[in-house]
mmCIF file of C-alpha atoms and ligand atoms in Angstrom:
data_model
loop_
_atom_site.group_PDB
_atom_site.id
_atom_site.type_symbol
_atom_site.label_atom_id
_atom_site.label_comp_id
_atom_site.label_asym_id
_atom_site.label_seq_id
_atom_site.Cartn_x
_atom_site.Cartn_y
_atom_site.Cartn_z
ATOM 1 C CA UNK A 1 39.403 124.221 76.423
ATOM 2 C CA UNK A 2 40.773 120.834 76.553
ATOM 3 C CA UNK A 3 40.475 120.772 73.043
ATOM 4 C CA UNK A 4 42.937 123.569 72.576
ATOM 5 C CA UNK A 5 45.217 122.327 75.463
ATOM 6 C CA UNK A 6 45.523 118.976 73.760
ATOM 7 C CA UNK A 7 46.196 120.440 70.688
ATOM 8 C CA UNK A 8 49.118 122.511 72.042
ATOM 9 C CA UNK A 9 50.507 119.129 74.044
ATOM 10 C CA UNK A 10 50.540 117.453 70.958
ATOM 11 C CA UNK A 11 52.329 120.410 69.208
ATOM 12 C CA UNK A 12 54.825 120.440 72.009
ATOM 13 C CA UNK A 13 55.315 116.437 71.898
ATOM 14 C CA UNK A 14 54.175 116.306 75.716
ATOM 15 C CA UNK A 15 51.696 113.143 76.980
ATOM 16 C CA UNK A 16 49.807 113.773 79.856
ATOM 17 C CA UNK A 17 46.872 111.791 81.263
ATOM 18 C CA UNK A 18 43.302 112.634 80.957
ATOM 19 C CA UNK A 19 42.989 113.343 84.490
ATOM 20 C CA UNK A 20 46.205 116.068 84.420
ATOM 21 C CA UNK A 21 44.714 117.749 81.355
ATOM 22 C CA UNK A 22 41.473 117.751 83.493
ATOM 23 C CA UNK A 23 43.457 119.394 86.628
ATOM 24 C CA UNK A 24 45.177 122.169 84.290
ATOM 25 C CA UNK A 25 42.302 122.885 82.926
ATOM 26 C CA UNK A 26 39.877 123.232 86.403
ATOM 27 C CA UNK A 27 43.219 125.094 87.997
ATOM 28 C CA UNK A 28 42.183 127.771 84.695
ATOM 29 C CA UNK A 29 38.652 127.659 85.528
ATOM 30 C CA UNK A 30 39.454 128.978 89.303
ATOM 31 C CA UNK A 31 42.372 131.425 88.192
ATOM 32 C CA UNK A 32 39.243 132.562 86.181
ATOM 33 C CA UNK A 33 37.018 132.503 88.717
ATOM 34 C CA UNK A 34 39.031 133.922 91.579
ATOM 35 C CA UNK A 35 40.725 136.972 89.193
ATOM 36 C CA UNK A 36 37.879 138.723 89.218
ATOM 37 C CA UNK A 37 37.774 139.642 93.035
ATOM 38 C CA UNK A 38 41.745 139.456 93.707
ATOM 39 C CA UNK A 39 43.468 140.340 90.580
ATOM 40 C CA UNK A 40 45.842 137.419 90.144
ATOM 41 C CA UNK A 41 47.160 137.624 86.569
ATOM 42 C CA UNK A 42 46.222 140.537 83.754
ATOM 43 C CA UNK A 43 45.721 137.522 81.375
ATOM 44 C CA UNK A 44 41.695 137.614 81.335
ATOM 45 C CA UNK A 45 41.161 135.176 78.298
ATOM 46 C CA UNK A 46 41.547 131.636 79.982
ATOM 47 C CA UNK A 47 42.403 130.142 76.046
ATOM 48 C CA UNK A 48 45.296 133.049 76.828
ATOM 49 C CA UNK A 49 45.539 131.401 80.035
ATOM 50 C CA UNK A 50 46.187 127.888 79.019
ATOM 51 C CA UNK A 51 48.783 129.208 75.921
ATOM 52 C CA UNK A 52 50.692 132.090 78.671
ATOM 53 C CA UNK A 53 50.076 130.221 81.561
ATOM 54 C CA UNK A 54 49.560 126.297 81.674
ATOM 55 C CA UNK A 55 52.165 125.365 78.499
ATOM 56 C CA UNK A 56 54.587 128.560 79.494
ATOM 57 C CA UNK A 57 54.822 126.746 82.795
ATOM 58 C CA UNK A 58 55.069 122.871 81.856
ATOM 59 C CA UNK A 59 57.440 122.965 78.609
ATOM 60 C CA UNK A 60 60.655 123.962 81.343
ATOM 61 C CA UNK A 61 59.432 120.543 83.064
ATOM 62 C CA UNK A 62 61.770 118.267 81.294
ATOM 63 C CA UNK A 63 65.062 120.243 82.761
ATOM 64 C CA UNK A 64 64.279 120.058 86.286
ATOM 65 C CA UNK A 65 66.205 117.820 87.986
ATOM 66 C CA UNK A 66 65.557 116.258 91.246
ATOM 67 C CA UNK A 67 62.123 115.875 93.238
ATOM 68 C CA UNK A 68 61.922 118.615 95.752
ATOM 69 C CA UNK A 69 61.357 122.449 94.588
ATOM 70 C CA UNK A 70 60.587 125.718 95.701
ATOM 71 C CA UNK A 71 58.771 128.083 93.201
ATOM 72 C CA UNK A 72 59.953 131.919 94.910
ATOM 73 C CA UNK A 73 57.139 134.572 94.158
ATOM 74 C CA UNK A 74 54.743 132.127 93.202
ATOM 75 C CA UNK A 75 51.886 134.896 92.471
ATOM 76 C CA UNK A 76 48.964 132.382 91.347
ATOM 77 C CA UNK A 77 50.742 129.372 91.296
ATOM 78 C CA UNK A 78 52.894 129.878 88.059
ATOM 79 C CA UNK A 79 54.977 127.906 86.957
ATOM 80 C CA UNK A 80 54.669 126.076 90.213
ATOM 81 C CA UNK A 81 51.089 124.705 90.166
ATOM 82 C CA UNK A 82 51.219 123.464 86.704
ATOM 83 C CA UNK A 83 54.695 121.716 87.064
ATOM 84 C CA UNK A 84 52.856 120.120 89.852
ATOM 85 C CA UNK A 85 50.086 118.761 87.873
ATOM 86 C CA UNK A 86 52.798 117.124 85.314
ATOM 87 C CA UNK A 87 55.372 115.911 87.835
ATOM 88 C CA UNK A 88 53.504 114.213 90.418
ATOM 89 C CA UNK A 89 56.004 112.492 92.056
ATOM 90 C CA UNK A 90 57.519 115.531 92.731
ATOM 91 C CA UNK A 91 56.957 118.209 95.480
ATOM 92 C CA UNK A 92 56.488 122.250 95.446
ATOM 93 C CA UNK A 93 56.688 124.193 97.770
ATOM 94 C CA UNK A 94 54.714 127.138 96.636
ATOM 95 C CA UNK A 95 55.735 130.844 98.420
ATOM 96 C CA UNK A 96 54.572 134.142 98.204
ATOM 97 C CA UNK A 97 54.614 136.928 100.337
ATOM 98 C CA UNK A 98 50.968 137.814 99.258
ATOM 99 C CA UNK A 99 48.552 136.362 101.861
ATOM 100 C CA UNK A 100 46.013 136.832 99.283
ATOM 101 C CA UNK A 101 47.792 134.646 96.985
ATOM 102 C CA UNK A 102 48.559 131.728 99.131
ATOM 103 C CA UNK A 103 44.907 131.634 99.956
ATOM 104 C CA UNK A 104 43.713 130.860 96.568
ATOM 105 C CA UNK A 105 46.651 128.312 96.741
ATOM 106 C CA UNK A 106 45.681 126.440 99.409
ATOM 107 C CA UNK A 107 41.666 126.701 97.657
ATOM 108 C CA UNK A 108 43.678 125.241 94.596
ATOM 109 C CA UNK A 109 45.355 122.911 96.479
ATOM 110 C CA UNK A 110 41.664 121.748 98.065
ATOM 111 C CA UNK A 111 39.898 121.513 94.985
ATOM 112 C CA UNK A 112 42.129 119.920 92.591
ATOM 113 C CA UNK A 113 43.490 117.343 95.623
ATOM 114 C CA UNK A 114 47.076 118.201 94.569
ATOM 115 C CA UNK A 115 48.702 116.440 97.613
ATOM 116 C CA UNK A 116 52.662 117.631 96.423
ATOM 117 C CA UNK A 117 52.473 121.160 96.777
ATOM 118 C CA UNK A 118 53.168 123.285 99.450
ATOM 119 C CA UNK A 119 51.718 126.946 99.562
ATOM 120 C CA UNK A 120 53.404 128.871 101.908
ATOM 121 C CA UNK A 121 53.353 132.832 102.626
ATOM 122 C CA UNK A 122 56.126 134.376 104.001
ATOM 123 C CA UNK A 123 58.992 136.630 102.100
ATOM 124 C CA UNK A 124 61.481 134.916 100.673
ATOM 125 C CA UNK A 125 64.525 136.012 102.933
ATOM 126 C CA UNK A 126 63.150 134.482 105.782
ATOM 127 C CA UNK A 127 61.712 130.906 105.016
ATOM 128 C CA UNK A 128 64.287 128.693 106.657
ATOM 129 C CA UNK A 129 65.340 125.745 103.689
ATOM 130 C CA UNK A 130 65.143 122.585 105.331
ATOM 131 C CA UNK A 131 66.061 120.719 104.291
ATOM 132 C CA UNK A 132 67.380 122.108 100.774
ATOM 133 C CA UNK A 133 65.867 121.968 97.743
ATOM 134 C CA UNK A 134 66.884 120.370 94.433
ATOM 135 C CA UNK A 135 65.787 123.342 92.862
ATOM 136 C CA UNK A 136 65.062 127.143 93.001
ATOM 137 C CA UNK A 137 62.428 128.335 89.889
ATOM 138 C CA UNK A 138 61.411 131.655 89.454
ATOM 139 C CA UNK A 139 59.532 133.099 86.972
ATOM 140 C CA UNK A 140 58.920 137.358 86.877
ATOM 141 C CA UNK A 141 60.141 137.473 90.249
ATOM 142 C CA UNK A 142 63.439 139.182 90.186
ATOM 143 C CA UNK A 143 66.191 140.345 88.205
ATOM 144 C CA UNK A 144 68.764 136.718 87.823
ATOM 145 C CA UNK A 145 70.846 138.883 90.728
ATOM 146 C CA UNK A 146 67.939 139.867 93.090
ATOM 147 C CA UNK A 147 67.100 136.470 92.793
ATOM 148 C CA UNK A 148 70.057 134.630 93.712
ATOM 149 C CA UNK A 149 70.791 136.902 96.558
ATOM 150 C CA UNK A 150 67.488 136.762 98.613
ATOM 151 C CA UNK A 151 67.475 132.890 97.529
ATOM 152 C CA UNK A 152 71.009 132.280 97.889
ATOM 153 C CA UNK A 153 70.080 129.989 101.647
ATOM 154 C CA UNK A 154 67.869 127.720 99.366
ATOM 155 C CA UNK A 155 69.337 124.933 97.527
ATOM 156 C CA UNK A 156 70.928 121.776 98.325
ATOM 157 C CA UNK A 157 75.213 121.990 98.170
ATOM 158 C CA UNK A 158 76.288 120.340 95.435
ATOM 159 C CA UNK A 159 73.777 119.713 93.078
ATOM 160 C CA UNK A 160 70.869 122.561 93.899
ATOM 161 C CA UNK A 161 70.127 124.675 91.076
ATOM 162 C CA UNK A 162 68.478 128.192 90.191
ATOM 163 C CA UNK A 163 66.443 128.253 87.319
ATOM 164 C CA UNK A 164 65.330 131.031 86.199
ATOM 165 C CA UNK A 165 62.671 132.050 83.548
ATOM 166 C CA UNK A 166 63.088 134.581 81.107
ATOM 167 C CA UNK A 167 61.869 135.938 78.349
ATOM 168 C CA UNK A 168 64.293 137.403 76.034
ATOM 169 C CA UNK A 169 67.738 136.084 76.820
ATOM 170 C CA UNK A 170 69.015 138.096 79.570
ATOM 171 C CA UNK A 171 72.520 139.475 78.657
ATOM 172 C CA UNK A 172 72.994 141.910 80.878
ATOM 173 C CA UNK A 173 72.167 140.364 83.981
ATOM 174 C CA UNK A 174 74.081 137.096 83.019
ATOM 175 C CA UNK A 175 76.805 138.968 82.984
ATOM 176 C CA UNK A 176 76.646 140.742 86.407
ATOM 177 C CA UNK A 177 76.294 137.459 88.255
ATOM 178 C CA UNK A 178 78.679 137.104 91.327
ATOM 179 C CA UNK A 179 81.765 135.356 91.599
ATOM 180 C CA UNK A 180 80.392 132.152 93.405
ATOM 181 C CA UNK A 181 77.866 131.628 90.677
ATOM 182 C CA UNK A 182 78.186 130.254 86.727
ATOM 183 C CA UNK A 183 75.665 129.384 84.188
ATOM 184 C CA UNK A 184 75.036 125.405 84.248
ATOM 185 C CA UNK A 185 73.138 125.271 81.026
ATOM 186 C CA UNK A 186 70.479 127.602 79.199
ATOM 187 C CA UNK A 187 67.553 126.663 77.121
ATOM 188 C CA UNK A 188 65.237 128.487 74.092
ATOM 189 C CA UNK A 189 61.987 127.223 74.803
ATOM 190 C CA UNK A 190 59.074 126.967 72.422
ATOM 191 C CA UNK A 191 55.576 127.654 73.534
ATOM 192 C CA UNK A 192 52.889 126.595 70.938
ATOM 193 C CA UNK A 193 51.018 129.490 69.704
ATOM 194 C CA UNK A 194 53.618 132.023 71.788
ATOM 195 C CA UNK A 195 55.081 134.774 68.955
ATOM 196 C CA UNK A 196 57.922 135.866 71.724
ATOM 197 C CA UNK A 197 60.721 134.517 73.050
ATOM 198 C CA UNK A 198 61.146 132.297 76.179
ATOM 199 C CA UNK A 199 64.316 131.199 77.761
ATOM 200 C CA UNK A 200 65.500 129.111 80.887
ATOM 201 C CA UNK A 201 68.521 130.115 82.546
ATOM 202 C CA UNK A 202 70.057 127.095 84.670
ATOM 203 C CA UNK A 203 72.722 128.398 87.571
ATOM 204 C CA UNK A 204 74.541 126.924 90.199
ATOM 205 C CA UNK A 205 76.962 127.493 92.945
ATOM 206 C CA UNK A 206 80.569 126.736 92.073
HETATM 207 C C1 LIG B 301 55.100 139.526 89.137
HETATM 208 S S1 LIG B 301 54.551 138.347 90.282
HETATM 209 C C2 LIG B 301 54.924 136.846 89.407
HETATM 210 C C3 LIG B 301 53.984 135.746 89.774
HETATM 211 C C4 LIG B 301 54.213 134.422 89.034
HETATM 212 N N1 LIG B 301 55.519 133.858 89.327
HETATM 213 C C5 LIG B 301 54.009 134.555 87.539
HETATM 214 O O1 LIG B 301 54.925 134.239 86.790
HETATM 215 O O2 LIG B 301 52.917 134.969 87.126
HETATM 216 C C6 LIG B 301 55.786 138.368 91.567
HETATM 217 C C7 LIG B 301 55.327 137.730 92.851
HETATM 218 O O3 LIG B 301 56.424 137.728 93.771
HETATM 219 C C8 LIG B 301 55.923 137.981 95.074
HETATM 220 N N2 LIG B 301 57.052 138.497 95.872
HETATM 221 C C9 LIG B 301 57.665 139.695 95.725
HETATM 222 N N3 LIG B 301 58.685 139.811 96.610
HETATM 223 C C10 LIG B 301 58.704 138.647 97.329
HETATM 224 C C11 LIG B 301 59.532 138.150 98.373
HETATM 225 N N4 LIG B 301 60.534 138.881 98.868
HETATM 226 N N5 LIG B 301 59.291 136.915 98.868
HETATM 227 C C12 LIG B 301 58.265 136.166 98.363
HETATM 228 N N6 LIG B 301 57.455 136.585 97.368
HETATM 229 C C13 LIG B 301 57.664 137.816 96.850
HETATM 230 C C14 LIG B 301 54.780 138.955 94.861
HETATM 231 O O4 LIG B 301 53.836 138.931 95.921
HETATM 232 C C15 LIG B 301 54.191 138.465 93.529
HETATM 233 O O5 LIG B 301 53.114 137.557 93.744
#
């Protein structure tokens, strides 16, 4: 595996260490490991894993600005645990309503000694921000609207940003946003080895 993860780094003109490659790749052995008893991700095929998972999550890594974030329905970690692996000066707070989840966080967290994330279970709507967060990622969470209204308490004034993952450019729900929101910047990205599309949507309060 950290053959073909290399490989795909390379392609995507990302360096990481030996020892990050080695966390993204034992965080894949346990998503492995612990899908079997509690269903975490309907990708089965850890090579799958690494190419819809690990570089789906790290190529939005150079657009994040800031050092403190909160990945909102976190599921398994994604994109959350891998942007943690790759930006280790930065921290994550990790939250998902699932209690089943945020265990096999924390058993992440254990393992792989990450020591800047956060998992944390609770709905989004009612984790208090404080303080605010740089940023607000999301990826298959909510439709762009859901998502800014149940997250709307979360980033910093000023410079806090939503960003949003997508997968086909989202027309239609860029243009329902509300009045107090515009589109900061959006992004294609390329995933190695990833025939669809993949987009980052970048939003802020005006
Ligand atoms: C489709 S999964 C996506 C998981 C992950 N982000 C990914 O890309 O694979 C959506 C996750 O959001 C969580 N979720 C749904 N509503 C939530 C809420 N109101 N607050 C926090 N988490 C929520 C669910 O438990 C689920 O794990």
């Amino acid at each position: 595996m950290i053959t073909q993860l290399s490989k795909l780094l390379n392609q995507s003109g990302i360096s990481l260490t030996d020892q990050q490659k080695q966390k993204l790749i034992a965080y894949v052995s346990l998503l492995d490991k612990w899908n079997k008893a509690y269903n975490l991700t309907s990708v089965r095929n850890p090579q799958q894993m690494i190419v819809r998972h690990i570089m789906d999550s790290i190529v939005v890594a150079p657009y994040l600005k800031g050092s403190r974030f909160i990945d909102v329905g976190t599921g398994p970690g994604l994109p959350g645990i891998p942007l943690s692996i790759v930006m280790p000066n930065a921290e994550f707070t990790l939250l998902d309503s699932l209690g089943k989840r945020v265990r096999f966080l924390k058993q992440v967290q254990h393992e792989l000694k990450l020591d800047n994330i956060l998992p944390v279970q609770s709905r989004v709507e009612d984790f208090p921000a404080d303080p605010h967060f740089d940023g607000v990622i999301s990826r298959a969470f909510a439709s762009i609207n859901d998502m800014l209204h149940w997250c709307d308490h979360l980033p910093a004034e000023g410079h806090g940003r939503f960003y949003a993952l997508k997968g086909q450019y989202p027309t239609d729900e860029c243009q329902l946003l509300p009045e107090t929101i515009e589109i900061d910047a959006t992004h294609r990205l390329v995933v190695p080895e990833l025939d669809e599309e993949r987009h980052l949507v970048i939003l802020k309060k005006i």
